[in-house]
mmCIF file of N, CA and C in Angstrom:
data_model
loop_
_atom_site.group_PDB
_atom_site.id
_atom_site.type_symbol
_atom_site.label_atom_id
_atom_site.label_comp_id
_atom_site.label_asym_id
_atom_site.label_seq_id
_atom_site.Cartn_x
_atom_site.Cartn_y
_atom_site.Cartn_z
ATOM 1 N N GLN A 29 -1.311 3.856 19.144
ATOM 2 C CA GLN A 29 -0.238 3.992 18.173
ATOM 3 C C GLN A 29 -0.067 2.701 17.392
ATOM 4 N N VAL A 30 0.242 2.858 16.135
ATOM 5 C CA VAL A 30 0.512 1.717 15.259
ATOM 6 C C VAL A 30 1.877 1.946 14.613
ATOM 7 N N GLN A 31 2.713 0.930 14.637
ATOM 8 C CA GLN A 31 4.009 1.009 13.973
ATOM 9 C C GLN A 31 3.976 0.122 12.730
ATOM 10 N N LEU A 32 4.527 0.644 11.650
ATOM 11 C CA LEU A 32 4.500 -0.057 10.366
ATOM 12 C C LEU A 32 5.919 -0.160 9.815
ATOM 13 N N VAL A 33 6.270 -1.347 9.365
ATOM 14 C CA VAL A 33 7.597 -1.563 8.788
ATOM 15 C C VAL A 33 7.439 -2.268 7.451
ATOM 16 N N GLU A 34 7.884 -1.600 6.389
ATOM 17 C CA GLU A 34 7.805 -2.188 5.054
ATOM 18 C C GLU A 34 9.076 -2.948 4.724
ATOM 19 N N SER A 35 8.928 -3.921 3.836
ATOM 20 C CA SER A 35 10.078 -4.651 3.312
ATOM 21 C C SER A 35 9.706 -5.215 1.944
ATOM 22 N N GLY A 36 10.723 -5.689 1.222
ATOM 23 C CA GLY A 36 10.472 -6.361 -0.040
ATOM 24 C C GLY A 36 10.770 -5.548 -1.285
ATOM 25 N N GLY A 37 11.144 -4.297 -1.103
ATOM 26 C CA GLY A 37 11.474 -3.496 -2.269
ATOM 27 C C GLY A 37 12.781 -3.958 -2.901
ATOM 28 N N GLY A 38 13.059 -3.408 -4.070
ATOM 29 C CA GLY A 38 14.289 -3.776 -4.748
ATOM 30 C C GLY A 38 14.274 -3.316 -6.185
ATOM 31 N N SER A 39 15.191 -3.847 -6.958
ATOM 32 C CA SER A 39 15.304 -3.500 -8.375
ATOM 33 C C SER A 39 14.890 -4.690 -9.221
ATOM 34 N N VAL A 40 14.136 -4.430 -10.259
ATOM 35 C CA VAL A 40 13.641 -5.501 -11.120
ATOM 36 C C VAL A 40 13.502 -4.957 -12.537
ATOM 37 N N GLN A 41 13.570 -5.824 -13.495
ATOM 38 C CA GLN A 41 13.364 -5.410 -14.884
ATOM 39 C C GLN A 41 11.879 -5.328 -15.199
ATOM 40 N N ALA A 42 11.562 -4.541 -16.192
ATOM 41 C CA ALA A 42 10.179 -4.404 -16.622
ATOM 42 C C ALA A 42 9.591 -5.778 -16.935
ATOM 43 N N GLY A 43 8.349 -5.974 -16.494
ATOM 44 C CA GLY A 43 7.699 -7.254 -16.667
ATOM 45 C C GLY A 43 7.876 -8.181 -15.476
ATOM 46 N N GLY A 44 8.757 -7.821 -14.573
ATOM 47 C CA GLY A 44 9.023 -8.657 -13.404
ATOM 48 C C GLY A 44 8.025 -8.424 -12.288
ATOM 49 N N SER A 45 8.284 -9.083 -11.167
ATOM 50 C CA SER A 45 7.373 -9.036 -10.023
ATOM 51 C C SER A 45 8.135 -8.776 -8.738
ATOM 52 N N LEU A 46 7.443 -8.171 -7.797
ATOM 53 C CA LEU A 46 7.941 -7.997 -6.439
ATOM 54 C C LEU A 46 6.764 -8.131 -5.486
ATOM 55 N N ARG A 47 7.058 -8.551 -4.267
ATOM 56 C CA ARG A 47 6.032 -8.571 -3.230
ATOM 57 C C ARG A 47 6.503 -7.742 -2.053
ATOM 58 N N LEU A 48 5.757 -6.708 -1.739
ATOM 59 C CA LEU A 48 6.049 -5.873 -0.592
ATOM 60 C C LEU A 48 5.279 -6.389 0.616
ATOM 61 N N SER A 49 5.903 -6.251 1.772
ATOM 62 C CA SER A 49 5.262 -6.637 3.026
ATOM 63 C C SER A 49 5.230 -5.444 3.963
ATOM 64 N N CYS A 50 4.197 -5.391 4.778
ATOM 65 C CA CYS A 50 4.071 -4.337 5.785
ATOM 66 C C CYS A 50 3.669 -4.998 7.090
ATOM 67 N N ALA A 51 4.597 -5.029 8.044
ATOM 68 C CA ALA A 51 4.334 -5.614 9.345
ATOM 69 C C ALA A 51 3.852 -4.529 10.299
ATOM 70 N N ALA A 52 2.692 -4.775 10.899
ATOM 71 C CA ALA A 52 2.094 -3.802 11.807
ATOM 72 C C ALA A 52 2.214 -4.283 13.242
ATOM 73 N N SER A 53 2.433 -3.332 14.138
ATOM 74 C CA SER A 53 2.473 -3.653 15.563
ATOM 75 C C SER A 53 1.834 -2.495 16.328
ATOM 76 N N GLY A 54 1.530 -2.752 17.594
ATOM 77 C CA GLY A 54 0.864 -1.735 18.391
ATOM 78 C C GLY A 54 -0.627 -1.964 18.400
ATOM 79 N N TYR A 55 -1.391 -0.880 18.421
ATOM 80 C CA TYR A 55 -2.848 -0.944 18.522
ATOM 81 C C TYR A 55 -3.460 -1.178 17.141
ATOM 82 N N THR A 56 -3.152 -2.331 16.567
ATOM 83 C CA THR A 56 -3.549 -2.608 15.184
ATOM 84 C C THR A 56 -5.051 -2.760 15.014
ATOM 85 N N SER A 57 -5.753 -3.106 16.097
ATOM 86 C CA SER A 57 -7.203 -3.292 15.981
ATOM 87 C C SER A 57 -7.928 -1.976 15.712
ATOM 88 N N SER A 58 -7.241 -0.856 15.878
ATOM 89 C CA SER A 58 -7.864 0.445 15.624
ATOM 90 C C SER A 58 -7.925 0.787 14.147
ATOM 91 N N SER A 59 -7.237 0.033 13.318
ATOM 92 C CA SER A 59 -7.136 0.359 11.899
ATOM 93 C C SER A 59 -8.292 -0.234 11.114
ATOM 94 N N ASN A 60 -8.998 0.611 10.342
ATOM 95 C CA ASN A 60 -10.056 0.129 9.465
ATOM 96 C C ASN A 60 -9.537 -0.203 8.076
ATOM 97 N N CYS A 61 -8.497 0.481 7.666
ATOM 98 C CA CYS A 61 -7.918 0.237 6.354
ATOM 99 C C CYS A 61 -6.402 0.173 6.460
ATOM 100 N N MET A 62 -5.828 -0.625 5.610
ATOM 101 C CA MET A 62 -4.394 -0.622 5.381
ATOM 102 C C MET A 62 -4.195 -0.277 3.905
ATOM 103 N N GLY A 63 -3.293 0.634 3.646
ATOM 104 C CA GLY A 63 -3.107 1.088 2.270
ATOM 105 C C GLY A 63 -1.648 1.132 1.869
ATOM 106 N N TRP A 64 -1.452 1.115 0.582
ATOM 107 C CA TRP A 64 -0.125 1.306 -0.001
ATOM 108 C C TRP A 64 -0.161 2.575 -0.854
ATOM 109 N N PHE A 65 0.833 3.396 -0.660
ATOM 110 C CA PHE A 65 1.004 4.621 -1.422
ATOM 111 C C PHE A 65 2.395 4.610 -2.050
ATOM 112 N N ARG A 66 2.583 5.448 -3.041
ATOM 113 C CA ARG A 66 3.911 5.566 -3.624
ATOM 114 C C ARG A 66 4.177 7.010 -4.013
ATOM 115 N N GLN A 67 5.440 7.340 -4.046
ATOM 116 C CA GLN A 67 5.839 8.680 -4.455
ATOM 117 C C GLN A 67 7.139 8.600 -5.227
ATOM 118 N N ALA A 68 7.098 9.070 -6.452
ATOM 119 C CA ALA A 68 8.284 9.146 -7.293
ATOM 120 C C ALA A 68 8.885 10.544 -7.172
ATOM 121 N N PRO A 69 10.163 10.686 -7.427
ATOM 122 C CA PRO A 69 10.804 12.003 -7.334
ATOM 123 C C PRO A 69 10.103 13.030 -8.214
ATOM 124 N N GLY A 70 9.778 14.174 -7.634
ATOM 125 C CA GLY A 70 9.147 15.241 -8.388
ATOM 126 C C GLY A 70 7.663 15.052 -8.644
ATOM 127 N N LYS A 71 7.094 13.979 -8.088
ATOM 128 C CA LYS A 71 5.672 13.723 -8.297
ATOM 129 C C LYS A 71 4.926 13.705 -6.973
ATOM 130 N N GLU A 72 3.615 13.870 -7.058
ATOM 131 C CA GLU A 72 2.795 13.821 -5.864
ATOM 132 C C GLU A 72 2.617 12.376 -5.398
ATOM 133 N N ARG A 73 2.350 12.238 -4.123
ATOM 134 C CA ARG A 73 2.059 10.922 -3.580
ATOM 135 C C ARG A 73 0.784 10.373 -4.198
ATOM 136 N N GLU A 74 0.802 9.089 -4.506
ATOM 137 C CA GLU A 74 -0.331 8.432 -5.168
ATOM 138 C C GLU A 74 -0.801 7.245 -4.340
ATOM 139 N N GLY A 75 -2.079 7.156 -4.115
ATOM 140 C CA GLY A 75 -2.640 5.980 -3.474
ATOM 141 C C GLY A 75 -2.673 4.831 -4.466
ATOM 142 N N VAL A 76 -2.167 3.691 -4.081
ATOM 143 C CA VAL A 76 -2.041 2.553 -4.989
ATOM 144 C C VAL A 76 -3.117 1.509 -4.736
ATOM 145 N N ALA A 77 -3.268 1.107 -3.477
ATOM 146 C CA ALA A 77 -4.229 0.061 -3.140
ATOM 147 C C ALA A 77 -4.549 0.156 -1.666
ATOM 148 N N ARG A 78 -5.764 -0.324 -1.316
ATOM 149 C CA ARG A 78 -6.103 -0.387 0.099
ATOM 150 C C ARG A 78 -6.988 -1.609 0.323
ATOM 151 N N ILE A 79 -6.928 -2.084 1.567
ATOM 152 C CA ILE A 79 -7.775 -3.190 1.958
ATOM 153 C C ILE A 79 -8.511 -2.789 3.224
ATOM 154 N N TYR A 80 -9.809 -3.056 3.238
ATOM 155 C CA TYR A 80 -10.625 -2.759 4.413
ATOM 156 C C TYR A 80 -10.472 -3.942 5.345
ATOM 157 N N THR A 81 -9.876 -3.714 6.511
ATOM 158 C CA THR A 81 -9.477 -4.825 7.356
ATOM 159 C C THR A 81 -10.649 -5.634 7.886
ATOM 160 N N GLY A 82 -11.814 -4.985 8.008
ATOM 161 C CA GLY A 82 -12.949 -5.694 8.570
ATOM 162 C C GLY A 82 -13.524 -6.754 7.647
ATOM 163 N N GLY A 83 -13.597 -6.481 6.368
ATOM 164 C CA GLY A 83 -14.203 -7.441 5.461
ATOM 165 C C GLY A 83 -13.299 -7.883 4.333
ATOM 166 N N GLY A 84 -12.150 -7.213 4.187
ATOM 167 C CA GLY A 84 -11.205 -7.601 3.157
ATOM 168 C C GLY A 84 -11.463 -6.991 1.794
ATOM 169 N N SER A 85 -12.416 -6.057 1.716
ATOM 170 C CA SER A 85 -12.662 -5.453 0.399
ATOM 171 C C SER A 85 -11.449 -4.634 -0.016
ATOM 172 N N THR A 86 -11.212 -4.606 -1.302
ATOM 173 C CA THR A 86 -10.023 -3.952 -1.830
ATOM 174 C C THR A 86 -10.386 -2.851 -2.816
ATOM 175 N N TYR A 87 -9.435 -1.962 -2.995
ATOM 176 C CA TYR A 87 -9.630 -0.834 -3.918
ATOM 177 C C TYR A 87 -8.273 -0.542 -4.539
ATOM 178 N N TYR A 88 -8.277 -0.300 -5.842
ATOM 179 C CA TYR A 88 -7.014 -0.084 -6.548
ATOM 180 C C TYR A 88 -7.072 1.176 -7.389
ATOM 181 N N ALA A 89 -5.932 1.816 -7.509
ATOM 182 C CA ALA A 89 -5.810 2.904 -8.464
ATOM 183 C C ALA A 89 -5.876 2.315 -9.871
ATOM 184 N N ASP A 90 -6.410 3.089 -10.800
ATOM 185 C CA ASP A 90 -6.533 2.605 -12.175
ATOM 186 C C ASP A 90 -5.178 2.222 -12.762
ATOM 187 N N SER A 91 -4.143 2.905 -12.331
ATOM 188 C CA SER A 91 -2.813 2.676 -12.891
ATOM 189 C C SER A 91 -2.237 1.305 -12.550
ATOM 190 N N VAL A 92 -2.783 0.646 -11.534
ATOM 191 C CA VAL A 92 -2.233 -0.651 -11.127
ATOM 192 C C VAL A 92 -3.259 -1.775 -11.189
ATOM 193 N N LYS A 93 -4.497 -1.429 -11.505
ATOM 194 C CA LYS A 93 -5.572 -2.421 -11.519
ATOM 195 C C LYS A 93 -5.236 -3.552 -12.491
ATOM 196 N N GLY A 94 -5.394 -4.770 -12.020
ATOM 197 C CA GLY A 94 -5.093 -5.933 -12.844
ATOM 198 C C GLY A 94 -3.646 -6.394 -12.749
ATOM 199 N N ARG A 95 -2.789 -5.572 -12.149
ATOM 200 C CA ARG A 95 -1.370 -5.935 -12.022
ATOM 201 C C ARG A 95 -0.958 -6.103 -10.568
ATOM 202 N N PHE A 96 -1.536 -5.327 -9.678
ATOM 203 C CA PHE A 96 -1.191 -5.368 -8.264
ATOM 204 C C PHE A 96 -2.326 -6.013 -7.476
ATOM 205 N N THR A 97 -1.950 -6.706 -6.407
ATOM 206 C CA THR A 97 -2.935 -7.313 -5.518
ATOM 207 C C THR A 97 -2.542 -7.041 -4.071
ATOM 208 N N ILE A 98 -3.477 -6.481 -3.306
ATOM 209 C CA ILE A 98 -3.248 -6.260 -1.888
ATOM 210 C C ILE A 98 -3.947 -7.371 -1.102
ATOM 211 N N SER A 99 -3.292 -7.843 -0.056
ATOM 212 C CA SER A 99 -3.875 -8.901 0.764
ATOM 213 C C SER A 99 -3.400 -8.727 2.198
ATOM 214 N N GLN A 100 -4.045 -9.444 3.107
ATOM 215 C CA GLN A 100 -3.671 -9.338 4.512
ATOM 216 C C GLN A 100 -3.624 -10.707 5.157
ATOM 217 N N ASP A 101 -2.747 -10.829 6.119
ATOM 218 C CA ASP A 101 -2.657 -12.026 6.951
ATOM 219 C C ASP A 101 -2.869 -11.549 8.381
ATOM 220 N N ASN A 102 -4.098 -11.712 8.860
ATOM 221 C CA ASN A 102 -4.432 -11.170 10.176
ATOM 222 C C ASN A 102 -3.638 -11.832 11.300
ATOM 223 N N ALA A 103 -3.318 -13.096 11.134
ATOM 224 C CA ALA A 103 -2.562 -13.804 12.170
ATOM 225 C C ALA A 103 -1.162 -13.221 12.334
ATOM 226 N N LYS A 104 -0.631 -12.696 11.247
ATOM 227 C CA LYS A 104 0.718 -12.125 11.275
ATOM 228 C C LYS A 104 0.702 -10.606 11.337
ATOM 229 N N ASN A 105 -0.484 -10.001 11.352
ATOM 230 C CA ASN A 105 -0.587 -8.531 11.316
ATOM 231 C C ASN A 105 0.247 -7.952 10.181
ATOM 232 N N THR A 106 0.113 -8.556 9.033
ATOM 233 C CA THR A 106 0.926 -8.168 7.883
ATOM 234 C C THR A 106 0.033 -7.970 6.659
ATOM 235 N N VAL A 107 0.355 -6.935 5.915
ATOM 236 C CA VAL A 107 -0.323 -6.650 4.652
ATOM 237 C C VAL A 107 0.703 -6.775 3.538
ATOM 238 N N TYR A 108 0.258 -7.308 2.418
ATOM 239 C CA TYR A 108 1.150 -7.539 1.285
ATOM 240 C C TYR A 108 0.673 -6.763 0.062
ATOM 241 N N LEU A 109 1.615 -6.441 -0.785
ATOM 242 C CA LEU A 109 1.290 -5.887 -2.092
ATOM 243 C C LEU A 109 2.068 -6.694 -3.122
ATOM 244 N N GLN A 110 1.352 -7.557 -3.819
ATOM 245 C CA GLN A 110 1.961 -8.330 -4.895
ATOM 246 C C GLN A 110 1.919 -7.497 -6.160
ATOM 247 N N MET A 111 3.068 -7.264 -6.740
ATOM 248 C CA MET A 111 3.161 -6.404 -7.920
ATOM 249 C C MET A 111 3.688 -7.221 -9.091
ATOM 250 N N ASN A 112 2.875 -7.392 -10.099
ATOM 251 C CA ASN A 112 3.240 -8.133 -11.294
ATOM 252 C C ASN A 112 3.282 -7.209 -12.500
ATOM 253 N N SER A 113 3.895 -7.683 -13.560
ATOM 254 C CA SER A 113 3.982 -6.910 -14.810
ATOM 255 C C SER A 113 4.448 -5.490 -14.539
ATOM 256 N N LEU A 114 5.502 -5.376 -13.785
ATOM 257 C CA LEU A 114 5.977 -4.061 -13.391
ATOM 258 C C LEU A 114 6.478 -3.263 -14.582
ATOM 259 N N LYS A 115 6.260 -1.965 -14.492
ATOM 260 C CA LYS A 115 6.642 -1.035 -15.547
ATOM 261 C C LYS A 115 7.621 -0.002 -14.978
ATOM 262 N N PRO A 116 8.422 0.607 -15.813
ATOM 263 C CA PRO A 116 9.331 1.652 -15.303
ATOM 264 C C PRO A 116 8.598 2.759 -14.551
ATOM 265 N N GLU A 117 7.384 3.049 -14.960
ATOM 266 C CA GLU A 117 6.623 4.101 -14.272
ATOM 267 C C GLU A 117 6.136 3.697 -12.885
ATOM 268 N N ASP A 118 6.340 2.446 -12.508
ATOM 269 C CA ASP A 118 6.038 2.005 -11.144
ATOM 270 C C ASP A 118 7.175 2.335 -10.189
ATOM 271 N N THR A 119 8.284 2.819 -10.713
ATOM 272 C CA THR A 119 9.427 3.165 -9.880
ATOM 273 C C THR A 119 9.053 4.282 -8.911
ATOM 274 N N ALA A 120 9.244 4.034 -7.620
ATOM 275 C CA ALA A 120 8.866 4.990 -6.583
ATOM 276 C C ALA A 120 9.263 4.442 -5.223
ATOM 277 N N MET A 121 9.146 5.299 -4.222
ATOM 278 C CA MET A 121 9.203 4.841 -2.845
ATOM 279 C C MET A 121 7.787 4.431 -2.469
ATOM 280 N N TYR A 122 7.650 3.241 -1.938
ATOM 281 C CA TYR A 122 6.340 2.714 -1.567
ATOM 282 C C TYR A 122 6.184 2.761 -0.047
ATOM 283 N N TYR A 123 5.038 3.279 0.374
ATOM 284 C CA TYR A 123 4.749 3.435 1.783
ATOM 285 C C TYR A 123 3.500 2.655 2.168
ATOM 286 N N CYS A 124 3.569 2.037 3.317
ATOM 287 C CA CYS A 124 2.420 1.393 3.926
ATOM 288 C C CYS A 124 1.806 2.375 4.911
ATOM 289 N N ALA A 125 0.481 2.354 5.031
ATOM 290 C CA ALA A 125 -0.187 3.274 5.942
ATOM 291 C C ALA A 125 -1.426 2.611 6.531
ATOM 292 N N ALA A 126 -1.822 3.103 7.698
ATOM 293 C CA ALA A 126 -2.995 2.587 8.392
ATOM 294 C C ALA A 126 -3.962 3.727 8.672
ATOM 295 N N ALA A 127 -5.244 3.465 8.417
ATOM 296 C CA ALA A 127 -6.285 4.472 8.622
ATOM 297 C C ALA A 127 -7.237 4.025 9.718
ATOM 298 N N VAL A 128 -7.583 4.953 10.597
ATOM 299 C CA VAL A 128 -8.523 4.672 11.673
ATOM 300 C C VAL A 128 -9.959 4.957 11.219
ATOM 301 N N THR A 129 -10.151 6.021 10.463
ATOM 302 C CA THR A 129 -11.507 6.416 10.089
ATOM 303 C C THR A 129 -12.164 5.399 9.166
ATOM 304 N N PRO A 130 -13.429 5.054 9.406
ATOM 305 C CA PRO A 130 -14.125 4.107 8.527
ATOM 306 C C PRO A 130 -14.330 4.663 7.115
ATOM 307 N N SER A 131 -14.241 5.976 6.944
ATOM 308 C CA SER A 131 -14.443 6.551 5.611
ATOM 309 C C SER A 131 -13.319 6.191 4.655
ATOM 310 N N CYS A 132 -12.274 5.527 5.168
ATOM 311 C CA CYS A 132 -11.206 5.068 4.282
ATOM 312 C C CYS A 132 -11.733 4.075 3.264
ATOM 313 N N TRP A 133 -12.922 3.549 3.515
ATOM 314 C CA TRP A 133 -13.519 2.565 2.604
ATOM 315 C C TRP A 133 -13.755 3.145 1.218
ATOM 316 N N TYR A 134 -13.949 4.493 1.145
ATOM 317 C CA TYR A 134 -14.406 5.120 -0.093
ATOM 318 C C TYR A 134 -13.315 5.320 -1.134
ATOM 319 N N GLY A 135 -12.072 5.108 -0.780
ATOM 320 C CA GLY A 135 -11.024 5.302 -1.779
ATOM 321 C C GLY A 135 -9.666 5.144 -1.156
ATOM 322 N N ILE A 136 -8.678 5.784 -1.747
ATOM 323 C CA ILE A 136 -7.310 5.743 -1.210
ATOM 324 C C ILE A 136 -6.827 7.182 -1.127
ATOM 325 N N PHE A 137 -7.175 7.830 -0.035
ATOM 326 C CA PHE A 137 -6.819 9.224 0.160
ATOM 327 C C PHE A 137 -5.853 9.348 1.319
ATOM 328 N N GLY A 138 -4.740 9.987 1.076
ATOM 329 C CA GLY A 138 -3.710 10.081 2.099
ATOM 330 C C GLY A 138 -4.195 10.704 3.394
ATOM 331 N N TYR A 139 -5.122 11.644 3.298
ATOM 332 C CA TYR A 139 -5.582 12.343 4.494
ATOM 333 C C TYR A 139 -6.392 11.444 5.430
ATOM 334 N N ASP A 140 -6.811 10.287 4.964
ATOM 335 C CA ASP A 140 -7.532 9.348 5.827
ATOM 336 C C ASP A 140 -6.581 8.551 6.719
ATOM 337 N N TYR A 141 -5.288 8.589 6.413
ATOM 338 C CA TYR A 141 -4.347 7.674 7.048
ATOM 339 C C TYR A 141 -3.561 8.350 8.163
ATOM 340 N N ASN A 142 -3.503 7.661 9.296
ATOM 341 C CA ASN A 142 -2.927 8.227 10.502
ATOM 342 C C ASN A 142 -1.489 7.793 10.756
ATOM 343 N N TYR A 143 -1.163 6.599 10.297
ATOM 344 C CA TYR A 143 0.149 6.035 10.603
ATOM 345 C C TYR A 143 0.830 5.616 9.303
ATOM 346 N N TRP A 144 2.116 5.884 9.238
ATOM 347 C CA TRP A 144 2.884 5.633 8.019
ATOM 348 C C TRP A 144 4.196 4.923 8.345
ATOM 349 N N GLY A 145 4.599 4.048 7.406
ATOM 350 C CA GLY A 145 5.905 3.424 7.530
ATOM 351 C C GLY A 145 6.979 4.309 6.919
ATOM 352 N N GLN A 146 8.212 3.817 6.958
ATOM 353 C CA GLN A 146 9.347 4.580 6.465
ATOM 354 C C GLN A 146 9.527 4.449 4.953
ATOM 355 N N GLY A 147 8.926 3.464 4.371
ATOM 356 C CA GLY A 147 8.994 3.300 2.924
ATOM 357 C C GLY A 147 10.018 2.272 2.481
ATOM 358 N N THR A 148 9.779 1.729 1.307
ATOM 359 C CA THR A 148 10.718 0.797 0.674
ATOM 360 C C THR A 148 10.777 1.155 -0.808
ATOM 361 N N GLN A 149 11.999 1.187 -1.341
ATOM 362 C CA GLN A 149 12.202 1.644 -2.718
ATOM 363 C C GLN A 149 11.962 0.519 -3.718
ATOM 364 N N VAL A 150 11.232 0.848 -4.759
ATOM 365 C CA VAL A 150 11.025 -0.060 -5.885
ATOM 366 C C VAL A 150 11.550 0.630 -7.139
ATOM 367 N N THR A 151 12.441 -0.053 -7.840
ATOM 368 C CA THR A 151 13.020 0.487 -9.069
ATOM 369 C C THR A 151 12.818 -0.517 -10.194
ATOM 370 N N VAL A 152 12.188 -0.069 -11.265
ATOM 371 C CA VAL A 152 11.911 -0.932 -12.414
ATOM 372 C C VAL A 152 12.659 -0.373 -13.615
ATOM 373 N N SER A 153 13.534 -1.188 -14.169
ATOM 374 C CA SER A 153 14.325 -0.754 -15.313
ATOM 375 C C SER A 153 13.749 -1.314 -16.613
ATOM 376 N N SER A 154 13.932 -0.563 -17.676
ATOM 377 C CA SER A 154 13.372 -0.979 -18.969
ATOM 378 C C SER A 154 14.343 -1.855 -19.734
#
């Protein structure tokens, strides 16, 4: 089992920045990928970014490429999502997730992820 706790959400004006954190505990060595997803009201869940824990390779959705950066601190068992140049359309609940299957390397698909956090709200005003 892996437990995930997100933090760092909040309200910011367009063009601003936020850094989300995801603290992992439990059997963290079982995770091949750590990912960030988001879901806005009335919309489907969207994969935002993922990091392959073994080598640190990253993958981003086109909608956030160049603005968001995912990183990990293995000593702290924490994954971060640095979000810059935020837009109103980035407003959503953001979820951290952990994937056991190595096929998580190929993209950011929710079905690859076994463990999920409770989410942290990000609101971007224009």
